Coordinates of C-alpha atoms in Angstrom, one line a residue:
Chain A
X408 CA 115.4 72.7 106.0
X409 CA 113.2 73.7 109.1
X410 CA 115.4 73.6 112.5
X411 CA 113.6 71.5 115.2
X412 CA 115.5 72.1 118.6
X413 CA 115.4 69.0 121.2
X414 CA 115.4 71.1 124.1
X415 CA 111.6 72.7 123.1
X416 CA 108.1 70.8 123.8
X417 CA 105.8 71.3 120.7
X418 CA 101.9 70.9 119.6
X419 CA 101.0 69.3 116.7
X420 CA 99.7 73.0 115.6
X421 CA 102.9 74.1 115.3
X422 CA 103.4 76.1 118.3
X423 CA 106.9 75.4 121.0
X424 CA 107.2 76.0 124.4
X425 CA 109.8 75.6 127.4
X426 CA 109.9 76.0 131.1
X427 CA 111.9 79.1 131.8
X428 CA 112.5 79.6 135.9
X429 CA 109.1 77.9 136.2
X430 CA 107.0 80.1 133.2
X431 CA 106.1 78.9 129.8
X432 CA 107.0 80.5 127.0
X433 CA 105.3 80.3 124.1
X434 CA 106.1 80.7 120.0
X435 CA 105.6 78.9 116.9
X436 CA 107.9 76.2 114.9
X437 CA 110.4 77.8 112.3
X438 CA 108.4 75.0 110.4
X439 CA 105.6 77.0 110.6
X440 CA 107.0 80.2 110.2
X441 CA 107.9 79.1 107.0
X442 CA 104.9 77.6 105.4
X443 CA 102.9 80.9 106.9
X444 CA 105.2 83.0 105.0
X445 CA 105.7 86.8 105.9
X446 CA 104.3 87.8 109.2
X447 CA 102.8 90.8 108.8
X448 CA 100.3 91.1 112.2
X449 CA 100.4 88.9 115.3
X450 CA 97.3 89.5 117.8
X451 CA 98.4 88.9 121.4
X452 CA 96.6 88.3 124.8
X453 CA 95.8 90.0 127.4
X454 CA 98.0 90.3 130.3
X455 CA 96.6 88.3 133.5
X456 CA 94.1 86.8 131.4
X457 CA 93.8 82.7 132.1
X458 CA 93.7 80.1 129.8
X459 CA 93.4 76.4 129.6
X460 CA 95.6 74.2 127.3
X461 CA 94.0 74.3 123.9
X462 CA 92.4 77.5 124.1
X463 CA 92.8 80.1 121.3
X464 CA 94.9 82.7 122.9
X465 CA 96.5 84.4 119.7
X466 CA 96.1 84.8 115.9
X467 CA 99.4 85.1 113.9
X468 CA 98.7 86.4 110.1
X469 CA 100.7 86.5 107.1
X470 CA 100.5 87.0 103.6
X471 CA 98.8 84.1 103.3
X472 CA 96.5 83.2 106.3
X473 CA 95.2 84.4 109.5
X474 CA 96.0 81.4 111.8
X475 CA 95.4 80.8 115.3
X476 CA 97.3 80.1 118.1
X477 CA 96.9 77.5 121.0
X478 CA 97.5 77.8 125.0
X479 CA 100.3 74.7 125.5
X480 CA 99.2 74.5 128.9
X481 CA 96.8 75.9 131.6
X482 CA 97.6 79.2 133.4
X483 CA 97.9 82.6 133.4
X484 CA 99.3 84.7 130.5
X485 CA 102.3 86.9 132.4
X486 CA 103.8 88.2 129.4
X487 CA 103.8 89.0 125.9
X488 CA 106.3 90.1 123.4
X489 CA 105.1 93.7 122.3
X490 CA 108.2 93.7 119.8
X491 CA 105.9 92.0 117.8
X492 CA 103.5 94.6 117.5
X493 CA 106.1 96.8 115.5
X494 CA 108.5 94.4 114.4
X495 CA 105.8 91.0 113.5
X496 CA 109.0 90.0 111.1
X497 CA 110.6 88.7 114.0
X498 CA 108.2 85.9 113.9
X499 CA 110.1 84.9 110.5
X500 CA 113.5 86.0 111.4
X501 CA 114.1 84.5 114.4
X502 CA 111.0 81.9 115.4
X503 CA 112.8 80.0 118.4
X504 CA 114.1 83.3 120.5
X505 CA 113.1 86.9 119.2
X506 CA 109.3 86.3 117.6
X507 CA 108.3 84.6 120.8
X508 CA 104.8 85.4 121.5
X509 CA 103.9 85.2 124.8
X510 CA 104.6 83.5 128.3
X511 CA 102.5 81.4 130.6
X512 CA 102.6 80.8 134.8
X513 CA 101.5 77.4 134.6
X514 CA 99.0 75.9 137.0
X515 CA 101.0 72.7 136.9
X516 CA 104.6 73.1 135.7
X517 CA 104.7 69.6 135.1
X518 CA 101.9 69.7 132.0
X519 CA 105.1 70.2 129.7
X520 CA 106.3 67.1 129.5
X521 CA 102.8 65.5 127.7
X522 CA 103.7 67.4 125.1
X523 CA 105.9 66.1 122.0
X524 CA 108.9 65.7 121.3
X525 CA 111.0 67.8 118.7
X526 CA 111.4 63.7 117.0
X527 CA 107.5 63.1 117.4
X528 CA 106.9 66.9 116.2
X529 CA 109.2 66.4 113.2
X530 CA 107.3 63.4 112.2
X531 CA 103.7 65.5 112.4
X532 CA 105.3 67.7 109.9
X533 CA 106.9 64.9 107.4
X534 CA 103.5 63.4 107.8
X535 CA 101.5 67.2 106.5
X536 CA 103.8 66.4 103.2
Chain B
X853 CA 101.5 67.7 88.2
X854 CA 99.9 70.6 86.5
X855 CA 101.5 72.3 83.3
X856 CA 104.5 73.9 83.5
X857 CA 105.8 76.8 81.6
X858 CA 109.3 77.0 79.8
X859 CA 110.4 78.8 83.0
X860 CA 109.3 76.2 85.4
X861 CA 112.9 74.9 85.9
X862 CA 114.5 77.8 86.8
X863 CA 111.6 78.9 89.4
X864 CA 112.8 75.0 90.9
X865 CA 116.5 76.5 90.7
X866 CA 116.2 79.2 92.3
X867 CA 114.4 77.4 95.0
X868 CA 110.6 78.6 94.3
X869 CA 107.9 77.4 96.7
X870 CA 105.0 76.4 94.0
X871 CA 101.5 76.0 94.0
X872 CA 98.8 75.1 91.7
X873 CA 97.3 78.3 90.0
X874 CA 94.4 77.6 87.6
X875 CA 96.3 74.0 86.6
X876 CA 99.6 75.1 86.4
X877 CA 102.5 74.5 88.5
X878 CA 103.9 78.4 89.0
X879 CA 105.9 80.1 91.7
X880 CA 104.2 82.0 95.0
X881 CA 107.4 82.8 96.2
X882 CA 111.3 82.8 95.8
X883 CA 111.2 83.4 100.0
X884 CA 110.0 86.8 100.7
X885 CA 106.7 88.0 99.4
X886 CA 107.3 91.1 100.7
X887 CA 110.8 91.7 100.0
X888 CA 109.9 91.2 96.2
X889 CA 106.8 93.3 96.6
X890 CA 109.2 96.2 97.4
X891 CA 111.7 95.3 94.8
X892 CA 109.0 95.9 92.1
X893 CA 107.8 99.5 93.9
X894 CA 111.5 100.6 94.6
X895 CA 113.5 98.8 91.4
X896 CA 112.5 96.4 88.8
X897 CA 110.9 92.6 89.4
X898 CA 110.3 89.8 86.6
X899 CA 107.2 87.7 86.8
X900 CA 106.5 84.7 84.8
X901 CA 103.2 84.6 83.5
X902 CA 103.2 82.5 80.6
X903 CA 100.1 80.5 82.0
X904 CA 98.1 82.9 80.3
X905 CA 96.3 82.5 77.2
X906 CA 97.4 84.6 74.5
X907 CA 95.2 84.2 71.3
X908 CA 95.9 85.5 67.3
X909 CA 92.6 86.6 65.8
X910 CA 93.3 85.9 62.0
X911 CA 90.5 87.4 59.1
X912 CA 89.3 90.4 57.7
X913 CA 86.5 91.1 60.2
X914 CA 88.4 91.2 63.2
X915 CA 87.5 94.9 64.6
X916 CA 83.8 94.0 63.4
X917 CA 84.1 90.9 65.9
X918 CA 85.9 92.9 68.9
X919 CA 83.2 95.7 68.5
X920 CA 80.6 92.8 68.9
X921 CA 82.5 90.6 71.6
X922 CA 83.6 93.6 73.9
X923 CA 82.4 96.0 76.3
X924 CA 85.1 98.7 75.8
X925 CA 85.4 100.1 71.9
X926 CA 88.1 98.2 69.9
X927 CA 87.2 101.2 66.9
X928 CA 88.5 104.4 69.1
X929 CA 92.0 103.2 69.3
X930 CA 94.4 105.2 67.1
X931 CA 98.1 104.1 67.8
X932 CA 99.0 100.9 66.3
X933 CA 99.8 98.6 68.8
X934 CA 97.4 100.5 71.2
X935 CA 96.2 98.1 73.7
X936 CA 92.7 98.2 75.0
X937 CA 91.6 96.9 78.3
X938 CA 88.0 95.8 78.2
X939 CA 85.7 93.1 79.9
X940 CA 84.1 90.3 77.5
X941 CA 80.2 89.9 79.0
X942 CA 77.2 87.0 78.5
X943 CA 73.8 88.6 77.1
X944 CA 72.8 89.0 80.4
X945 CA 75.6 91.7 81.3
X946 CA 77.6 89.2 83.1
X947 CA 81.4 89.3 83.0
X948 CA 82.6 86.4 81.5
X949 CA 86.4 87.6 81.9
X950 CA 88.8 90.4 81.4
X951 CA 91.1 90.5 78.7
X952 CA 93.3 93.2 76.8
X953 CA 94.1 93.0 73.2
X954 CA 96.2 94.8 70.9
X955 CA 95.4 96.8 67.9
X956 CA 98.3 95.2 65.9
X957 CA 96.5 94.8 62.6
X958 CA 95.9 91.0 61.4
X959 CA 96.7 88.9 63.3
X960 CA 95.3 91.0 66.3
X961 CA 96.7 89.7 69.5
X962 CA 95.1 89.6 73.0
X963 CA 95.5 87.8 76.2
X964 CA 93.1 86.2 78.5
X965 CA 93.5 84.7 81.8
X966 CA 94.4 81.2 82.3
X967 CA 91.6 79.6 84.9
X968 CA 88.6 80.8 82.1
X969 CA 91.2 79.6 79.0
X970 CA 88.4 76.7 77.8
X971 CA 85.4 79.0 78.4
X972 CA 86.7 81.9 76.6
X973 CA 87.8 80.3 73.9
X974 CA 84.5 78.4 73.2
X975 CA 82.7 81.9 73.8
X976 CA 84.8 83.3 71.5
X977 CA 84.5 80.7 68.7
X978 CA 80.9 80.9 69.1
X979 CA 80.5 84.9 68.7
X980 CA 84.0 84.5 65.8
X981 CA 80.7 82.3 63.5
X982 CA 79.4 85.4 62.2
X983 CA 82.3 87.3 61.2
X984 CA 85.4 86.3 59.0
X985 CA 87.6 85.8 61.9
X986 CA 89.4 82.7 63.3
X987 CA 91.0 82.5 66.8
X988 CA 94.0 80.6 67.0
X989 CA 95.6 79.6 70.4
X990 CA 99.7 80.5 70.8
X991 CA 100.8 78.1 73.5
X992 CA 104.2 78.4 71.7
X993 CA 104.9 82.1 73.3
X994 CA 106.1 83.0 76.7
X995 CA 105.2 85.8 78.4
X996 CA 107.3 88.0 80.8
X997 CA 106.2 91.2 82.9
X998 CA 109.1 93.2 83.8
X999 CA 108.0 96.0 86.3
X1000 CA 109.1 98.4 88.3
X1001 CA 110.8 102.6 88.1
X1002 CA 113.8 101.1 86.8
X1003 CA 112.1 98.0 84.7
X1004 CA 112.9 99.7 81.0
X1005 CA 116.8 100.8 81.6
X1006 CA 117.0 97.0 82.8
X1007 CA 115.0 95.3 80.4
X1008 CA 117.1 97.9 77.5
X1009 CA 120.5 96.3 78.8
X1010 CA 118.9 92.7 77.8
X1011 CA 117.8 92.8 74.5
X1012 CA 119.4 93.4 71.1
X1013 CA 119.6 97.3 69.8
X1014 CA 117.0 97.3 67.5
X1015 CA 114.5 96.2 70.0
X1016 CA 115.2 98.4 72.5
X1017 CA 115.0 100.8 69.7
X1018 CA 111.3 99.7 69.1
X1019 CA 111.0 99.6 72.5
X1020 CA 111.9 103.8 73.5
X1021 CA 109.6 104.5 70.5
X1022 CA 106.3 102.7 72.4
X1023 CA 104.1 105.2 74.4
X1024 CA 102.3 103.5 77.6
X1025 CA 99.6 100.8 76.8
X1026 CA 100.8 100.3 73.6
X1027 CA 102.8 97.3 71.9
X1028 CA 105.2 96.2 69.0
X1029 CA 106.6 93.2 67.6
X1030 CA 110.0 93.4 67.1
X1031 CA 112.3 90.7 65.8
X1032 CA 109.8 87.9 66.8
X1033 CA 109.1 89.5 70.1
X1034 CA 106.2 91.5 71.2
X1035 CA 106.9 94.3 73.5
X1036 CA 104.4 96.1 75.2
X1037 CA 104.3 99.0 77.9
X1038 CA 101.2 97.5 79.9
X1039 CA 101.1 95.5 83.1
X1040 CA 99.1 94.5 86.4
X1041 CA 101.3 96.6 88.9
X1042 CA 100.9 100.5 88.4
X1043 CA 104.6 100.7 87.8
X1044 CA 106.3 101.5 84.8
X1045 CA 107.1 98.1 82.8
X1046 CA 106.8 96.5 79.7
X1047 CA 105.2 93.0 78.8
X1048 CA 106.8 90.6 76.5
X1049 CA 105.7 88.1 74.7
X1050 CA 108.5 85.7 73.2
X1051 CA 109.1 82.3 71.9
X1052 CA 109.0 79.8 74.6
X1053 CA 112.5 78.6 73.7
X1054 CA 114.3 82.1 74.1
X1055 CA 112.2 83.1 77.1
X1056 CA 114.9 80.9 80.2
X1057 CA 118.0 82.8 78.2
X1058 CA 115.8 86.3 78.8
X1059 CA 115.2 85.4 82.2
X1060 CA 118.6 85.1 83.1
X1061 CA 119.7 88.0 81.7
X1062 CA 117.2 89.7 83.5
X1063 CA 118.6 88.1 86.9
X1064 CA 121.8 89.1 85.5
X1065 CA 120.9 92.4 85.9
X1066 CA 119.6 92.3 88.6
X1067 CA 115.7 92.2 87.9
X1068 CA 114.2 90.4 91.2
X1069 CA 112.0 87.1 90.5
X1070 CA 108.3 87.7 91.5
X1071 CA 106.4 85.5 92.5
X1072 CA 102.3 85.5 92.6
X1073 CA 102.1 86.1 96.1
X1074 CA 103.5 89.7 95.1
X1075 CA 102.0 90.1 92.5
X1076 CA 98.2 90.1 94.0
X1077 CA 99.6 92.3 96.5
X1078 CA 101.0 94.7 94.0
X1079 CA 97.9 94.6 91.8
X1080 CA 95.4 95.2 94.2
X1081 CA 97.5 98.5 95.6
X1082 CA 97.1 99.3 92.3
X1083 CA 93.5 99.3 92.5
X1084 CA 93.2 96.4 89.6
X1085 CA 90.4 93.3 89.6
X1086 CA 91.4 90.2 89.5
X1087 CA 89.1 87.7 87.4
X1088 CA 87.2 85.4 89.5
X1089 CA 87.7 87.4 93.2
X1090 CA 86.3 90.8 91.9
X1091 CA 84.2 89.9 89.4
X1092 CA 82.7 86.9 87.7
X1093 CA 79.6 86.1 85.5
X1094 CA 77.1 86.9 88.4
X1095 CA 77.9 90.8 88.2
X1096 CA 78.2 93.7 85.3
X1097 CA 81.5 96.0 84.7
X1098 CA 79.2 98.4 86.4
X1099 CA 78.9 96.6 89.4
X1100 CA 83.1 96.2 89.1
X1101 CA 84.3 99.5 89.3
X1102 CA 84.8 99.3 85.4
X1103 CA 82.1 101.5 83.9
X1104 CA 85.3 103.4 82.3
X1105 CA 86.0 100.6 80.2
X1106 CA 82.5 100.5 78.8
X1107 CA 81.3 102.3 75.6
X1108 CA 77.6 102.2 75.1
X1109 CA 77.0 104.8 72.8
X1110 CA 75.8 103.9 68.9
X1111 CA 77.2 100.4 70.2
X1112 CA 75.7 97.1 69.7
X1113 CA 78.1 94.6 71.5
X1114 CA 77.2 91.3 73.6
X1115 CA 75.3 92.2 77.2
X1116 CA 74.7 96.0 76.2
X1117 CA 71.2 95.6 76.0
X1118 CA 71.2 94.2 79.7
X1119 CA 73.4 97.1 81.0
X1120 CA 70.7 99.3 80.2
X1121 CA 68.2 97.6 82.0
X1122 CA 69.5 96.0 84.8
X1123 CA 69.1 97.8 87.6
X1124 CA 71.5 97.1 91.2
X1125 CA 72.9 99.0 94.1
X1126 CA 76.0 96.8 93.9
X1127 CA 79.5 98.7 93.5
X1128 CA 83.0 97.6 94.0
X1129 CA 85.1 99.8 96.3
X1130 CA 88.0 100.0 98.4
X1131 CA 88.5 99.8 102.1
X1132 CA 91.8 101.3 104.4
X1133 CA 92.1 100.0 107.4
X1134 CA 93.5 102.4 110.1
X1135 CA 93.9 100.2 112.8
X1136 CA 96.4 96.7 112.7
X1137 CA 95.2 94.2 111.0
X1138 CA 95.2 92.3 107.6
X1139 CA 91.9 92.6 105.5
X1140 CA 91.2 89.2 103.8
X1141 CA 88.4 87.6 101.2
X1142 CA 85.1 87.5 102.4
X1143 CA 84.9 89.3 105.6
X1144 CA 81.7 90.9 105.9
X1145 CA 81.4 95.1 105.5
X1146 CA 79.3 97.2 107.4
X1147 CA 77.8 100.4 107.1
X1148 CA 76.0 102.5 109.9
X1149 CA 76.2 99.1 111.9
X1150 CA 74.2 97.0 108.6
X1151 CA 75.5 94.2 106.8
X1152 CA 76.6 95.8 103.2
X1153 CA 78.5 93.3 101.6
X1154 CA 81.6 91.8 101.8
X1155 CA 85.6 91.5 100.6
X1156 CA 86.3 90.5 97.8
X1157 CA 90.0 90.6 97.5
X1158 CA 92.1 92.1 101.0
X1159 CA 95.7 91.8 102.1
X1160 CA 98.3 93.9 104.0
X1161 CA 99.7 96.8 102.0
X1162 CA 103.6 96.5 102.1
X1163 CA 103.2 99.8 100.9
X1164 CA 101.0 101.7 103.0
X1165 CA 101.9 99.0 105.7
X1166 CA 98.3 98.6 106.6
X1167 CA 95.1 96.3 105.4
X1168 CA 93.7 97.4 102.3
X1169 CA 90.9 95.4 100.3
X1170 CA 88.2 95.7 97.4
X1171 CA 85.2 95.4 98.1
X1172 CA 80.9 94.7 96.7
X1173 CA 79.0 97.2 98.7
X1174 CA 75.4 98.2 98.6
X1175 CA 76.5 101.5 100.5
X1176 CA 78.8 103.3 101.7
X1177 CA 79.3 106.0 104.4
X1178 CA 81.0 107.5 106.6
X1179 CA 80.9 105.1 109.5
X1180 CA 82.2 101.5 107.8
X1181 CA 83.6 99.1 109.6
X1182 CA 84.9 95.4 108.8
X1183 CA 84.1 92.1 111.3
X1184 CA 87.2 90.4 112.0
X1185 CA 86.8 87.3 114.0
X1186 CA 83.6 88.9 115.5
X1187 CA 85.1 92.3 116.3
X1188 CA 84.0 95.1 114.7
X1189 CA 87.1 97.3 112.7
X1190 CA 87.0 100.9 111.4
X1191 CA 87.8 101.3 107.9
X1192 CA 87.7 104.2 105.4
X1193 CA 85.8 103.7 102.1
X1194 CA 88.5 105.5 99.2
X1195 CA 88.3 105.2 95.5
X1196 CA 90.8 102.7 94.2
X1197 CA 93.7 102.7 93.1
X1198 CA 95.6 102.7 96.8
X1199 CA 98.9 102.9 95.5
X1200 CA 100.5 104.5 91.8
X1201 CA 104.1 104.5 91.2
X1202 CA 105.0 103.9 95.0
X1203 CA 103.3 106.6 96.0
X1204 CA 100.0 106.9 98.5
X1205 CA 97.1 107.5 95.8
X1206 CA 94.2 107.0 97.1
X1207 CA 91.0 109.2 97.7
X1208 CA 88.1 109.4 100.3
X1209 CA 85.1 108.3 98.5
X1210 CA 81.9 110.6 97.8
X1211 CA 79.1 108.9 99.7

């Protein structure tokens, strides 16, 4: 059974985030990690580069599918998890704290909180079944 | 639901993720594709792969029939048991699947793939009119592909004396029944194995001994992974009835000479620039169906079967090319990638095989 922590914000595409000391990280749902399957390649963005919420600012791939991945909120991308780059399993292993992708200064820290739930997110999911 | 095979409720046991393969309900995974990739390279795997079809050919006519049916020659085998990989074509040159049958004496056996089951069967009832030869379906048998470097010292420990008796005698590619069990030394992973083909009813009690000594269960997620390192087609990605053997990187399986079998007449006239090859990507990445393939910066062709090679740990792929040089590349979400053009197979016995191609 997929874990679906309360203190995370989530998009119905699978990716979580959380205000850290006012920065955004950014990874996907263990859900998702599952249904992808091994992780065998994640594609990461640019430091500094900005984005607005909803953009395409990664692509995860397993074994199965290339997949993108979706800015949360609007900002600047800070930081991103170049463990991935030798270690993508991480992704899998450990979705909520080691396979994080990337992290976001957000242009309004606030933007979080329209984002769901880990109930509303858990439904999203029952609902794919 | 789709069917299920005999083994269907111990993939659910052991907690499977399933999908719908050709109609039938069969395991993709048990959790890690790529762990049980590696368990088949480094130690022995079991897949379950009694969705295909495996056919009897009863009468007295049956090598006349194979000689006319098949592209590869059914009358140069000299082993019994030999088995004989060969593509089945239209009159147009077409391939209408890939099979491999068994020179067992009557009845001959052979096994086709499950999606083209209905077409094959009426192609081959159609061609089986002029010969005395009757093809009769076996959806009584399982079939299990045991594989790996240490698949025949497992598979020895799990089956009664006098088969694995019969089994040491078999050379590679060739077959045997053995009390109501055919064994044969083929498979669709460029390891050492053995297929067998057994009565649905004793196949979940040879499965668990299998696990029992501790064979890994492979799913089908693996197992395209570990056939295409292996440099192997798969029906219906790599080739269908639009393109020849020729076109498929199988002209070794065709036998022309003093032949007169089904399509041979359009091998010899139909002319294209169409070859399957393989691709290595350097760079990170995964190499996936249908991405487009360039040469010299022009549009070649494209993938037709891609994936990331546990093995090699990069993207590997097959691929329909109109040419091939030195400067190939792959489009990947609109970015242009490197890759080298090699002659399959990628990957033999867990080893790096593969060569540079000649342009």
């Amino acid at each position: 059974m997929a874990e679906f922590p309360t203190d995370l914000r989530y998009l119905a595409t699978h990716e979580w985030a959380k205000l850290e000391d006012g920065v955004v990280v950014v990874g996907i749902s263990d859900h998702a990690q599952d249904a992808l399957g091994d992780v065998v390649f994640v594609e990461l963005p640019e430091i500094d580069s900005t984005c607005s919420a909803g953009d395409e600012v990664a692509v995860v791939e397993s074994v199965k599918a290339a997949s993108d991945i979706y800015a949360p909120v609007s900002g600047t991308v800070t930081e991103v998890n170049s463990n991935l780059e030798d270690s993508p399993e991480l992704v899998n292993e450990s979705p909520f704290a080691d396979g994080w992708f990337f992290k976001i200064t957000p242009d309004d820290p606030s933007a979080i909180d329209t984002l769901l739930s880990a109930a509303d997110y858990q439904v999203v999911c029952e609902e794919e079944h | 639901m789709g069917n299920k095979t005999p083994l269907y409720g111990k993939h659910e046991a052991l907690g499977a993720k399933m999908v719908d393969f050709g109609g039938w309900d069969m395991p993709i995974n048990y959790g890690s594709q790529i762990e049980e990739h590696h368990a088949v390279r480094f130690d022995a795997g079991v897949f379950d792969v009694s969705h295909m079809t495996t056919v009897e050919l009863h009468g007295t006519e049956v090598p006349g029939f194979l000689d006319r049916l098949l592209a590869n020659d059914f009358t140069r085998l000299t082993r019994p048991g030999q088995a004989m990989y060969s593509a089945m074509l239209q009159e147009d040159g077409g391939v209408l699947d890939d099979l491999i049958v068994y020179d067992t004496g009557e009845p001959y056996l052979m096994v086709v793939n499950c999606a083209t089951r209905e077409k094959d069967l009426n192609w081959m009832n159609q061609v089986a009119e002029n010969f005395d030869c009757t093809i009769k379906e076996r959806s009584d048998l399982a079939i299990l592909a045991v594989q790996g470097p240490n698949a025949l010292e497992k598979v020895t420990a799990t089956i009664s004396d006098a088969q694995a008796a019969a089994m040491s005698e078999l050379k590679l590619f060739q077959g045997t029944w053995t009390e109501g069990w055919f064994i044969a030394r083929t498979g669709y992973t460029g390891e050492k194995g053995v297929e067998v083909i057994l009565p649905a009813d004793e196949a979940p009690a040879f499965w668990d001994r299998l696990l029992e000594a501790d064979v890994a269960p492979i799913g089908l997620g693996a197992r395209d992974t570990l056939r295409l390192e292996a440099g192997m087609n798969l029906y219906g990605s790599d080739m269908d009835e639009t393109v020849t053997p020729f076109e498929s990187n199988m002209a070794s399986t065709v036998f022309m000479e003093g032949r007169d079998f089904i399509g041979a007449d359009a091998l010899k006239t139909r002319q294209s620039d169409q070859q399957l090859v393989g691709l290595v990507m350097p760079g990170k990445g995964v190499l996936r169906a249908h991405y487009k393939v360039f040469s010299n910066g022009r549009e070649v062709g494209e993938i037709t079967s891609g994936a990331f090679s546990p093995t090699l740990q990069q993207g590997i792929a097959l691929a329909r090319v109109s040419e091939t040089s030195a400067d190939m590349s792959v489009e990947i979400r609109g970015k242009q990638n490197p890759v080298e053009c090699v002659e399959p197979p990628f990957v033999r016995h867990g080893k790096q095989v593969y060569k540079p191609k000649e342009n």
